[in-house]
Amino acid sequence: MVHAASLILAVVPLLLVAAWAEDPYIFFTWNVTYGTISPLGKPQQGILINGQFPGPNINSTTNNNVVVNVFNNLDEPFLLTWNGIQQRKNSWMDGMPGTNCPIPPGKNFTYHFQVKDQIGSYFYYPSTSVHRASGGFGGLRVNSRLLIPVPYSDPQDDYTVLIGDWYNMEHKSLQRILDSGRPLTRPHGVLINGESHQVGEKDDATRKPVFTMKAGKTYHYRICNVGLKNTLNFRIQGHPMKLVEMDGSHTMQNVYESLDIHVGQCYSVLVTANQPLKRYYMVASSRFTKYNLTSVGMIGYEGAPAEAPSTLLPPSPVGWAWSLNQFRSFRWNLTASAARPNPQGSYHYGGINITRTIKIANTASFVNGKLRYAVNGVSFVEPTTPMKLAEYYGVADKVFKYDVIGDVPPVNEKTIKLDTIVVNGTFRDFIEIVFENHEKGVQSWHLDGYSFFAVGMETGEWTPASRKNYNLLDAVSRHTIQVYPKSWSAILLTIDNAGLWSVRSNALQRRYLGQQLYLSVLSPARSLRDEYSLPDLTPTCGVVEGLPLPPPYTI
């Protein structure tokens, strides 16, 4: 017979090993500075990270602990947010002004987050002011662990392609325009990895290609729209693209000649080098605009002669109905394993009862003669105290009021008021959010802290009967969704990640002028099982500065 005491002695060492066997750490030290850049040929002030524009890529693996020590050498407070990283139980590291005090000039802050149970293509960017318009962004890659297979063969190489529209003005000038109550004009160009080129430039035969491929090999391209306003269509001369992942989910591997990539979205494609040994253009061009902004970057084959690519570009699609149909072709890969232990298809979201429906309508109007954008009739105003800190310290009532907007948009959409919008969510509810776009332009919405199922997207008005056409089987799980003009998009998700989470327009001027809100998901247990305590050495500001630290969460 084995005594109980012997069993306890045998188990304790195993528990100790498990407690200390942390997932791997990767460390970065970043110096954020101003520097002169000329992406459109005109010198302007940019925001650099370690002297780089765009910033350095983060190459991580599922469950890695990512530690980034950010030194702010600008003359303004600064924050970075990690677009699409879910920050499980850890909205303290989300890097949004609603959760973090900005890093003061001359100071530093260390982000420490885990890319828990995620794979895919993401990016980071500044969340303060309009800093994003001057740089500070870069790619963030989360590779699958070796023990978990991906649904395609290992590519020859892995390339990050950051596309986005751009203004040849520094961010302070753009901010002054917005603060004066005027909208920004059309962007001045499009960048591909920080550069802008046009077809037929004199050095096309000799300039170093952005990427190089070996004939017969297949390459992984991660394409993210890090821009400020416009949807961009991406395509490569003579090379179809096999879609394999978007916003952190494996997809059914359909082949596309071009892809509409909306602001804030990332798509992963496989490209096979099966064409003659030459140089080819990859193309990014604006969509749904009266103006045409296009930039090209070169891809070269190893051993190709020093000749310029063909000036005949693959055509861009026309109209947003084409784009809507492309969205309908996207499907989740139910047979592929994800970062989490269970296959993606084991999660039958279509059989869960919806406990709450929130309709969010975007509007634009003027308040005191100045342009503002609103959510359900309220234009968001950033308080000086991050709302998450106010909640934690028990002084939320001194900073904001919950639920200043309703779950249904008001009848009179033209009347806008200014306030801080924090919507109360019930922990572990399964909710439906319907984004309604009553305007003429395409919208793009992002939700921090979660991935959601993009189940429906149609023209006209949403009604409960619209649910009959939802995709309740294999809608792609993602974090950013577009909404076409005079249309709606619907998402489903379980709000099981305790914290305070940003719901925002991805369009820079819309977010800056009020088209955002926060979703507060509080755990009734105040337990470490649900949410981490405020990390040590977290800076405080506003009304919580100097207050005694609340007791930490316990198990």
mmCIF file of C-alpha atoms in Angstrom, residues 77-416:
data_model
loop_
_atom_site.group_PDB
_atom_site.id
_atom_site.type_symbol
_atom_site.label_atom_id
_atom_site.label_comp_id
_atom_site.label_asym_id
_atom_site.label_seq_id
_atom_site.Cartn_x
_atom_site.Cartn_y
_atom_site.Cartn_z
ATOM 1 C CA PRO A 77 3.244 61.556 -24.238
ATOM 2 C CA PHE A 78 3.247 58.315 -26.212
ATOM 3 C CA LEU A 79 1.708 54.832 -26.178
ATOM 4 C CA LEU A 80 1.803 51.763 -28.400
ATOM 5 C CA THR A 81 -1.062 49.336 -28.891
ATOM 6 C CA TRP A 82 -0.770 45.796 -30.246
ATOM 7 C CA ASN A 83 -3.485 45.483 -32.866
ATOM 8 C CA GLY A 84 -5.179 42.075 -32.582
ATOM 9 C CA ILE A 85 -3.220 40.725 -29.606
ATOM 10 C CA GLN A 86 -5.913 39.635 -27.162
ATOM 11 C CA GLN A 87 -4.052 40.399 -23.917
ATOM 12 C CA ARG A 88 -5.907 37.633 -22.083
ATOM 13 C CA LYS A 89 -6.763 38.785 -18.514
ATOM 14 C CA ASN A 90 -4.347 41.652 -19.071
ATOM 15 C CA SER A 91 -5.902 44.836 -20.461
ATOM 16 C CA TRP A 92 -3.172 46.600 -18.445
ATOM 17 C CA MET A 93 -0.879 46.021 -21.423
ATOM 18 C CA ASP A 94 -3.323 46.951 -24.172
ATOM 19 C CA GLY A 95 -1.623 50.303 -24.665
ATOM 20 C CA MET A 96 -4.774 52.360 -25.173
ATOM 21 C CA PRO A 97 -5.373 55.694 -23.383
ATOM 22 C CA GLY A 98 -8.392 54.144 -21.651
ATOM 23 C CA THR A 99 -6.213 51.518 -19.983
ATOM 24 C CA ASN A 100 -2.722 53.034 -19.700
ATOM 25 C CA CYS A 101 -1.236 56.345 -18.662
ATOM 26 C CA PRO A 102 0.789 57.619 -21.626
ATOM 27 C CA ILE A 103 4.587 57.429 -21.319
ATOM 28 C CA PRO A 104 5.776 60.983 -20.539
ATOM 29 C CA PRO A 105 8.588 62.521 -22.594
ATOM 30 C CA GLY A 106 11.955 61.322 -21.349
ATOM 31 C CA LYS A 107 10.455 58.313 -19.530
ATOM 32 C CA ASN A 108 10.058 54.624 -20.307
ATOM 33 C CA PHE A 109 7.504 51.890 -19.777
ATOM 34 C CA THR A 110 7.938 48.138 -20.125
ATOM 35 C CA TYR A 111 5.147 46.233 -21.831
ATOM 36 C CA HIS A 112 4.949 42.594 -20.783
ATOM 37 C CA PHE A 113 2.291 40.512 -22.479
ATOM 38 C CA GLN A 114 1.819 36.942 -23.620
ATOM 39 C CA VAL A 115 0.617 36.014 -27.099
ATOM 40 C CA LYS A 116 -1.549 33.415 -25.424
ATOM 41 C CA ASP A 117 -3.203 30.814 -27.653
ATOM 42 C CA GLN A 118 -2.849 32.944 -30.783
ATOM 43 C CA ILE A 119 -1.281 32.584 -34.198
ATOM 44 C CA GLY A 120 -1.189 34.879 -37.183
ATOM 45 C CA SER A 121 -0.303 38.281 -38.577
ATOM 46 C CA TYR A 122 -0.694 41.495 -36.592
ATOM 47 C CA PHE A 123 0.885 44.923 -36.201
ATOM 48 C CA TYR A 124 1.493 47.583 -33.565
ATOM 49 C CA TYR A 125 1.063 51.338 -33.803
ATOM 50 C CA PRO A 126 0.845 54.494 -31.633
ATOM 51 C CA SER A 127 -2.530 54.988 -29.942
ATOM 52 C CA THR A 128 -1.930 58.510 -28.634
ATOM 53 C CA SER A 129 -2.889 61.736 -30.399
ATOM 54 C CA VAL A 130 -2.471 61.290 -34.172
ATOM 55 C CA HIS A 131 1.050 59.858 -33.887
ATOM 56 C CA ARG A 132 0.110 57.009 -36.200
ATOM 57 C CA ALA A 133 0.204 59.506 -39.070
ATOM 58 C CA SER A 134 3.968 59.945 -38.564
ATOM 59 C CA GLY A 135 5.052 56.326 -38.101
ATOM 60 C CA GLY A 136 5.820 54.254 -35.026
ATOM 61 C CA PHE A 137 4.149 51.181 -36.531
ATOM 62 C CA GLY A 138 5.538 47.761 -37.423
ATOM 63 C CA GLY A 139 4.684 44.117 -38.011
ATOM 64 C CA LEU A 140 3.985 41.560 -35.269
ATOM 65 C CA ARG A 141 4.111 37.913 -36.224
ATOM 66 C CA VAL A 142 2.929 35.003 -34.045
ATOM 67 C CA ASN A 143 4.159 31.676 -35.413
ATOM 68 C CA SER A 144 2.523 28.370 -34.570
ATOM 69 C CA ARG A 145 4.339 26.151 -32.086
ATOM 70 C CA LEU A 146 6.260 23.291 -33.657
ATOM 71 C CA LEU A 147 3.989 20.696 -32.028
ATOM 72 C CA ILE A 148 0.900 22.178 -33.673
ATOM 73 C CA PRO A 149 0.854 21.782 -37.479
ATOM 74 C CA VAL A 150 -0.298 24.494 -39.830
ATOM 75 C CA PRO A 151 -2.433 23.563 -42.848
ATOM 76 C CA TYR A 152 0.268 24.195 -45.446
ATOM 77 C CA SER A 153 3.876 23.245 -46.081
ATOM 78 C CA ASP A 154 6.668 25.370 -44.659
ATOM 79 C CA PRO A 155 7.286 28.293 -47.016
ATOM 80 C CA GLN A 156 10.715 29.169 -48.355
ATOM 81 C CA ASP A 157 10.557 32.507 -46.520
ATOM 82 C CA ASP A 158 8.139 34.751 -44.629
ATOM 83 C CA TYR A 159 7.608 38.388 -45.679
ATOM 84 C CA THR A 160 5.718 41.219 -43.981
ATOM 85 C CA VAL A 161 4.056 43.794 -46.258
ATOM 86 C CA LEU A 162 2.777 46.944 -44.522
ATOM 87 C CA ILE A 163 0.538 48.983 -46.821
ATOM 88 C CA GLY A 164 -1.292 52.187 -46.014
ATOM 89 C CA ASP A 165 -2.257 55.648 -47.185
ATOM 90 C CA TRP A 166 -0.073 58.565 -46.100
ATOM 91 C CA TYR A 167 0.032 62.353 -45.678
ATOM 92 C CA ASN A 168 3.191 64.304 -46.461
ATOM 93 C CA MET A 169 2.552 66.444 -43.365
ATOM 94 C CA GLU A 170 3.793 65.881 -39.829
ATOM 95 C CA HIS A 171 1.272 64.698 -37.269
ATOM 96 C CA LYS A 172 1.159 67.988 -35.359
ATOM 97 C CA SER A 173 -0.053 69.792 -38.476
ATOM 98 C CA LEU A 174 -2.738 67.156 -39.035
ATOM 99 C CA GLN A 175 -3.773 67.411 -35.395
ATOM 100 C CA ARG A 176 -4.167 71.184 -35.663
ATOM 101 C CA ILE A 177 -6.501 70.708 -38.631
ATOM 102 C CA LEU A 178 -8.668 68.262 -36.703
ATOM 103 C CA ASP A 179 -8.656 70.364 -33.533
ATOM 104 C CA SER A 180 -9.859 73.341 -35.567
ATOM 105 C CA GLY A 181 -12.962 71.379 -36.516
ATOM 106 C CA ARG A 182 -12.018 70.650 -40.118
ATOM 107 C CA PRO A 183 -11.711 67.211 -41.750
ATOM 108 C CA LEU A 184 -8.486 66.009 -43.289
ATOM 109 C CA THR A 185 -8.199 66.230 -47.034
ATOM 110 C CA ARG A 186 -7.419 63.226 -49.217
ATOM 111 C CA PRO A 187 -4.152 61.437 -48.382
ATOM 112 C CA HIS A 188 -1.180 62.287 -50.568
ATOM 113 C CA GLY A 189 -0.052 58.768 -51.401
ATOM 114 C CA VAL A 190 0.216 55.098 -50.516
ATOM 115 C CA LEU A 191 3.212 53.405 -48.885
ATOM 116 C CA ILE A 192 4.472 49.839 -49.146
ATOM 117 C CA ASN A 193 6.859 49.123 -46.267
ATOM 118 C CA GLY A 194 7.509 52.831 -45.830
ATOM 119 C CA GLU A 195 8.188 53.645 -49.486
ATOM 120 C CA SER A 196 6.141 54.885 -52.405
ATOM 121 C CA HIS A 197 7.009 54.151 -56.034
ATOM 122 C CA GLN A 198 5.199 54.524 -59.320
ATOM 123 C CA VAL A 199 5.243 52.379 -62.445
ATOM 124 C CA GLY A 200 8.151 52.947 -64.794
ATOM 125 C CA GLU A 201 10.597 54.757 -62.517
ATOM 126 C CA LYS A 202 14.082 55.237 -63.999
ATOM 127 C CA ASP A 203 15.844 52.897 -61.573
ATOM 128 C CA ASP A 204 13.334 50.029 -61.769
ATOM 129 C CA ALA A 205 15.910 47.842 -63.512
ATOM 130 C CA THR A 206 18.620 48.442 -60.906
ATOM 131 C CA ARG A 207 16.826 49.248 -57.635
ATOM 132 C CA LYS A 208 16.956 46.461 -55.070
ATOM 133 C CA PRO A 209 13.637 44.572 -54.951
ATOM 134 C CA VAL A 210 11.635 44.681 -51.736
ATOM 135 C CA PHE A 211 11.535 40.876 -51.750
ATOM 136 C CA THR A 212 13.405 38.187 -53.705
ATOM 137 C CA MET A 213 12.073 34.737 -54.599
ATOM 138 C CA LYS A 214 13.658 31.564 -55.938
ATOM 139 C CA ALA A 215 11.978 29.979 -58.923
ATOM 140 C CA GLY A 216 9.713 27.096 -57.966
ATOM 141 C CA LYS A 217 9.515 28.021 -54.271
ATOM 142 C CA THR A 218 6.476 29.184 -52.286
ATOM 143 C CA TYR A 219 6.545 32.231 -50.018
ATOM 144 C CA HIS A 220 4.401 33.478 -47.157
ATOM 145 C CA TYR A 221 3.312 37.124 -47.486
ATOM 146 C CA ARG A 222 1.663 38.822 -44.486
ATOM 147 C CA ILE A 223 -0.167 41.924 -45.746
ATOM 148 C CA CYS A 224 -1.487 44.469 -43.226
ATOM 149 C CA ASN A 225 -3.282 47.741 -43.907
ATOM 150 C CA VAL A 226 -1.645 50.096 -41.386
ATOM 151 C CA GLY A 227 -3.070 53.182 -43.076
ATOM 152 C CA LEU A 228 -5.173 56.080 -41.886
ATOM 153 C CA LYS A 229 -8.305 56.143 -43.988
ATOM 154 C CA ASN A 230 -8.597 54.064 -47.156
ATOM 155 C CA THR A 231 -9.294 50.465 -48.004
ATOM 156 C CA LEU A 232 -6.505 49.256 -50.293
ATOM 157 C CA ASN A 233 -6.563 46.571 -52.948
ATOM 158 C CA PHE A 234 -3.413 44.428 -53.058
ATOM 159 C CA ARG A 235 -2.267 42.325 -56.005
ATOM 160 C CA ILE A 236 0.925 40.993 -57.594
ATOM 161 C CA GLN A 237 1.670 40.925 -61.314
ATOM 162 C CA GLY A 238 1.260 37.409 -62.679
ATOM 163 C CA HIS A 239 0.991 35.769 -59.250
ATOM 164 C CA PRO A 240 -2.307 34.556 -57.759
ATOM 165 C CA MET A 241 -2.480 34.535 -53.958
ATOM 166 C CA LYS A 242 -3.676 31.595 -51.877
ATOM 167 C CA LEU A 243 -5.316 32.932 -48.716
ATOM 168 C CA VAL A 244 -4.335 30.925 -45.618
ATOM 169 C CA GLU A 245 -4.944 33.212 -42.622
ATOM 170 C CA MET A 246 -6.591 36.492 -41.684
ATOM 171 C CA ASP A 247 -6.586 38.394 -38.393
ATOM 172 C CA GLY A 248 -5.301 35.332 -36.540
ATOM 173 C CA SER A 249 -7.422 32.512 -38.007
ATOM 174 C CA HIS A 250 -6.623 29.836 -40.578
ATOM 175 C CA THR A 251 -8.954 30.131 -43.559
ATOM 176 C CA MET A 252 -10.146 27.907 -46.351
ATOM 177 C CA GLN A 253 -7.434 28.205 -48.974
ATOM 178 C CA ASN A 254 -9.170 29.988 -51.821
ATOM 179 C CA VAL A 255 -7.074 31.639 -54.536
ATOM 180 C CA TYR A 256 -7.486 35.349 -55.320
ATOM 181 C CA GLU A 257 -6.118 37.624 -58.025
ATOM 182 C CA SER A 258 -6.462 40.581 -55.635
ATOM 183 C CA LEU A 259 -7.623 41.269 -52.074
ATOM 184 C CA ASP A 260 -9.430 44.245 -50.585
ATOM 185 C CA ILE A 261 -7.725 44.900 -47.259
ATOM 186 C CA HIS A 262 -9.519 47.356 -45.006
ATOM 187 C CA VAL A 263 -7.771 49.582 -42.486
ATOM 188 C CA GLY A 264 -6.575 47.513 -39.524
ATOM 189 C CA GLN A 265 -6.846 44.109 -41.239
ATOM 190 C CA CYS A 266 -4.064 41.589 -41.941
ATOM 191 C CA TYR A 267 -4.195 38.781 -44.522
ATOM 192 C CA SER A 268 -1.663 35.976 -45.029
ATOM 193 C CA VAL A 269 -1.215 34.493 -48.489
ATOM 194 C CA LEU A 270 1.026 31.950 -50.160
ATOM 195 C CA VAL A 271 2.667 32.999 -53.422
ATOM 196 C CA THR A 272 4.477 30.500 -55.644
ATOM 197 C CA ALA A 273 7.340 31.729 -57.821
ATOM 198 C CA ASN A 274 6.256 29.922 -60.975
ATOM 199 C CA GLN A 275 6.604 32.692 -63.566
ATOM 200 C CA PRO A 276 9.502 33.588 -65.903
ATOM 201 C CA LEU A 277 12.655 34.924 -64.209
ATOM 202 C CA LYS A 278 11.885 38.643 -64.158
ATOM 203 C CA ARG A 279 10.916 41.455 -61.881
ATOM 204 C CA TYR A 280 7.266 41.989 -60.953
ATOM 205 C CA TYR A 281 5.258 44.743 -59.318
ATOM 206 C CA MET A 282 3.148 44.260 -56.246
ATOM 207 C CA VAL A 283 0.429 46.917 -56.241
ATOM 208 C CA ALA A 284 -1.540 48.694 -53.505
ATOM 209 C CA SER A 285 -4.286 51.064 -54.680
ATOM 210 C CA SER A 286 -7.104 52.952 -53.000
ATOM 211 C CA ARG A 287 -10.683 51.697 -53.157
ATOM 212 C CA PHE A 288 -14.121 53.352 -52.870
ATOM 213 C CA THR A 289 -12.722 56.841 -53.534
ATOM 214 C CA LYS A 290 -13.158 59.400 -56.302
ATOM 215 C CA TYR A 291 -9.391 59.759 -56.406
ATOM 216 C CA ASN A 292 -6.873 57.040 -57.254
ATOM 217 C CA LEU A 293 -3.827 56.526 -55.075
ATOM 218 C CA THR A 294 -1.459 53.752 -56.162
ATOM 219 C CA SER A 295 1.978 52.590 -55.116
ATOM 220 C CA VAL A 296 4.072 49.699 -56.367
ATOM 221 C CA GLY A 297 6.914 47.694 -54.913
ATOM 222 C CA MET A 298 9.186 45.307 -56.757
ATOM 223 C CA ILE A 299 9.563 41.579 -56.333
ATOM 224 C CA GLY A 300 12.529 39.983 -58.067
ATOM 225 C CA TYR A 301 13.465 36.414 -58.950
ATOM 226 C CA GLU A 302 16.954 35.201 -58.127
ATOM 227 C CA GLY A 303 19.000 35.178 -61.313
ATOM 228 C CA ALA A 304 16.620 37.515 -63.139
ATOM 229 C CA PRO A 305 18.178 39.929 -65.658
ATOM 230 C CA ALA A 306 18.410 43.594 -64.705
ATOM 231 C CA GLU A 307 15.238 44.631 -66.473
ATOM 232 C CA ALA A 308 12.302 46.728 -65.328
ATOM 233 C CA PRO A 309 8.944 45.004 -64.737
ATOM 234 C CA SER A 310 6.170 45.234 -67.265
ATOM 235 C CA THR A 311 4.253 48.495 -66.956
ATOM 236 C CA LEU A 312 0.964 46.666 -67.498
ATOM 237 C CA LEU A 313 -0.568 46.408 -64.026
ATOM 238 C CA PRO A 314 -3.298 43.929 -63.102
ATOM 239 C CA PRO A 315 -6.577 45.853 -62.924
ATOM 240 C CA SER A 316 -8.170 46.972 -59.683
ATOM 241 C CA PRO A 317 -11.733 45.815 -59.013
ATOM 242 C CA VAL A 318 -14.554 48.335 -59.282
ATOM 243 C CA GLY A 319 -17.368 48.990 -56.806
ATOM 244 C CA TRP A 320 -17.997 47.793 -53.291
ATOM 245 C CA ALA A 321 -20.407 44.999 -54.287
ATOM 246 C CA TRP A 322 -17.348 43.116 -55.579
ATOM 247 C CA SER A 323 -15.720 43.586 -52.183
ATOM 248 C CA LEU A 324 -18.818 42.396 -50.314
ATOM 249 C CA ASN A 325 -18.893 39.237 -52.431
ATOM 250 C CA GLN A 326 -15.234 38.652 -51.635
ATOM 251 C CA PHE A 327 -16.042 38.841 -47.926
ATOM 252 C CA ARG A 328 -18.727 36.186 -48.416
ATOM 253 C CA SER A 329 -16.117 33.838 -49.892
ATOM 254 C CA PHE A 330 -14.003 33.867 -46.709
ATOM 255 C CA ARG A 331 -14.462 30.780 -44.559
ATOM 256 C CA TRP A 332 -12.860 29.502 -41.356
ATOM 257 C CA ASN A 333 -10.733 26.370 -41.786
ATOM 258 C CA LEU A 334 -12.534 23.939 -39.477
ATOM 259 C CA THR A 335 -10.051 21.098 -40.036
ATOM 260 C CA ALA A 336 -6.962 23.071 -39.041
ATOM 261 C CA SER A 337 -5.572 23.144 -35.540
ATOM 262 C CA ALA A 338 -5.187 26.599 -34.071
ATOM 263 C CA ALA A 339 -2.884 27.841 -31.366
ATOM 264 C CA ARG A 340 -5.209 26.532 -28.679
ATOM 265 C CA PRO A 341 -5.160 22.792 -27.965
ATOM 266 C CA ASN A 342 -8.561 22.000 -29.495
ATOM 267 C CA PRO A 343 -9.322 22.160 -33.212
ATOM 268 C CA GLN A 344 -11.098 25.321 -34.304
ATOM 269 C CA GLY A 345 -14.096 23.390 -35.504
ATOM 270 C CA SER A 346 -14.842 22.085 -32.015
ATOM 271 C CA TYR A 347 -16.253 25.480 -31.057
ATOM 272 C CA HIS A 348 -19.883 25.512 -32.206
ATOM 273 C CA TYR A 349 -20.647 29.191 -31.755
ATOM 274 C CA GLY A 350 -23.826 28.935 -33.833
ATOM 275 C CA GLY A 351 -25.586 26.938 -31.110
ATOM 276 C CA ILE A 352 -25.134 29.482 -28.309
ATOM 277 C CA ASN A 353 -28.059 31.661 -27.287
ATOM 278 C CA ILE A 354 -27.528 35.408 -27.701
ATOM 279 C CA THR A 355 -27.976 37.184 -24.371
ATOM 280 C CA ARG A 356 -27.640 40.780 -25.567
ATOM 281 C CA THR A 357 -27.725 42.712 -28.834
ATOM 282 C CA ILE A 358 -25.897 46.034 -29.157
ATOM 283 C CA LYS A 359 -26.437 48.138 -32.271
ATOM 284 C CA ILE A 360 -23.706 50.676 -32.955
ATOM 285 C CA ALA A 361 -24.331 53.399 -35.521
ATOM 286 C CA ASN A 362 -21.634 55.778 -36.728
ATOM 287 C CA THR A 363 -22.616 59.375 -37.453
ATOM 288 C CA ALA A 364 -20.926 62.666 -38.249
ATOM 289 C CA SER A 365 -22.083 66.175 -37.345
ATOM 290 C CA PHE A 366 -20.903 69.462 -35.875
ATOM 291 C CA VAL A 367 -20.683 70.427 -32.223
ATOM 292 C CA ASN A 368 -20.081 74.126 -31.548
ATOM 293 C CA GLY A 369 -19.114 74.522 -35.186
ATOM 294 C CA LYS A 370 -16.503 71.746 -35.101
ATOM 295 C CA LEU A 371 -16.641 68.373 -36.834
ATOM 296 C CA ARG A 372 -17.206 65.386 -34.542
ATOM 297 C CA TYR A 373 -17.849 61.698 -35.150
ATOM 298 C CA ALA A 374 -20.190 59.797 -32.856
ATOM 299 C CA VAL A 375 -21.361 56.389 -31.702
ATOM 300 C CA ASN A 376 -25.123 56.214 -31.057
ATOM 301 C CA GLY A 377 -25.275 59.986 -30.760
ATOM 302 C CA VAL A 378 -22.316 60.421 -28.396
ATOM 303 C CA SER A 379 -18.839 61.566 -29.420
ATOM 304 C CA PHE A 380 -16.137 60.062 -27.215
ATOM 305 C CA VAL A 381 -14.016 62.380 -25.055
ATOM 306 C CA GLU A 382 -10.791 60.998 -23.544
ATOM 307 C CA PRO A 383 -10.598 61.666 -19.786
ATOM 308 C CA THR A 384 -7.277 62.528 -18.124
ATOM 309 C CA THR A 385 -7.535 59.379 -15.997
ATOM 310 C CA PRO A 386 -7.570 56.017 -17.806
ATOM 311 C CA MET A 387 -10.955 54.468 -17.122
ATOM 312 C CA LYS A 388 -9.422 51.096 -16.278
ATOM 313 C CA LEU A 389 -7.333 52.640 -13.491
ATOM 314 C CA ALA A 390 -10.405 54.490 -12.210
ATOM 315 C CA GLU A 391 -12.302 51.184 -12.015
ATOM 316 C CA TYR A 392 -9.431 49.403 -10.250
ATOM 317 C CA TYR A 393 -8.997 52.155 -7.669
ATOM 318 C CA GLY A 394 -12.743 52.351 -7.045
ATOM 319 C CA VAL A 395 -13.161 55.935 -8.252
ATOM 320 C CA ALA A 396 -14.895 55.334 -11.576
ATOM 321 C CA ASP A 397 -17.693 57.727 -10.570
ATOM 322 C CA LYS A 398 -15.162 60.584 -10.503
ATOM 323 C CA VAL A 399 -14.058 59.913 -14.095
ATOM 324 C CA PHE A 400 -17.017 58.630 -16.145
ATOM 325 C CA LYS A 401 -20.533 57.262 -16.087
ATOM 326 C CA TYR A 402 -21.392 53.836 -17.438
ATOM 327 C CA ASP A 403 -23.795 53.341 -20.330
ATOM 328 C CA VAL A 404 -24.195 56.904 -21.592
ATOM 329 C CA ILE A 405 -25.290 55.292 -24.865
ATOM 330 C CA GLY A 406 -28.084 52.780 -25.253
ATOM 331 C CA ASP A 407 -28.040 49.430 -27.007
ATOM 332 C CA VAL A 408 -30.060 50.997 -29.838
ATOM 333 C CA PRO A 409 -29.098 54.152 -31.777
ATOM 334 C CA PRO A 410 -31.256 57.230 -31.134
ATOM 335 C CA VAL A 411 -33.886 58.289 -33.647
ATOM 336 C CA ASN A 412 -32.256 61.698 -34.170
ATOM 337 C CA GLU A 413 -28.761 60.895 -35.424
ATOM 338 C CA LYS A 414 -27.803 64.495 -36.191
ATOM 339 C CA THR A 415 -27.748 65.583 -32.549
ATOM 340 C CA ILE A 416 -24.375 64.749 -31.003
#
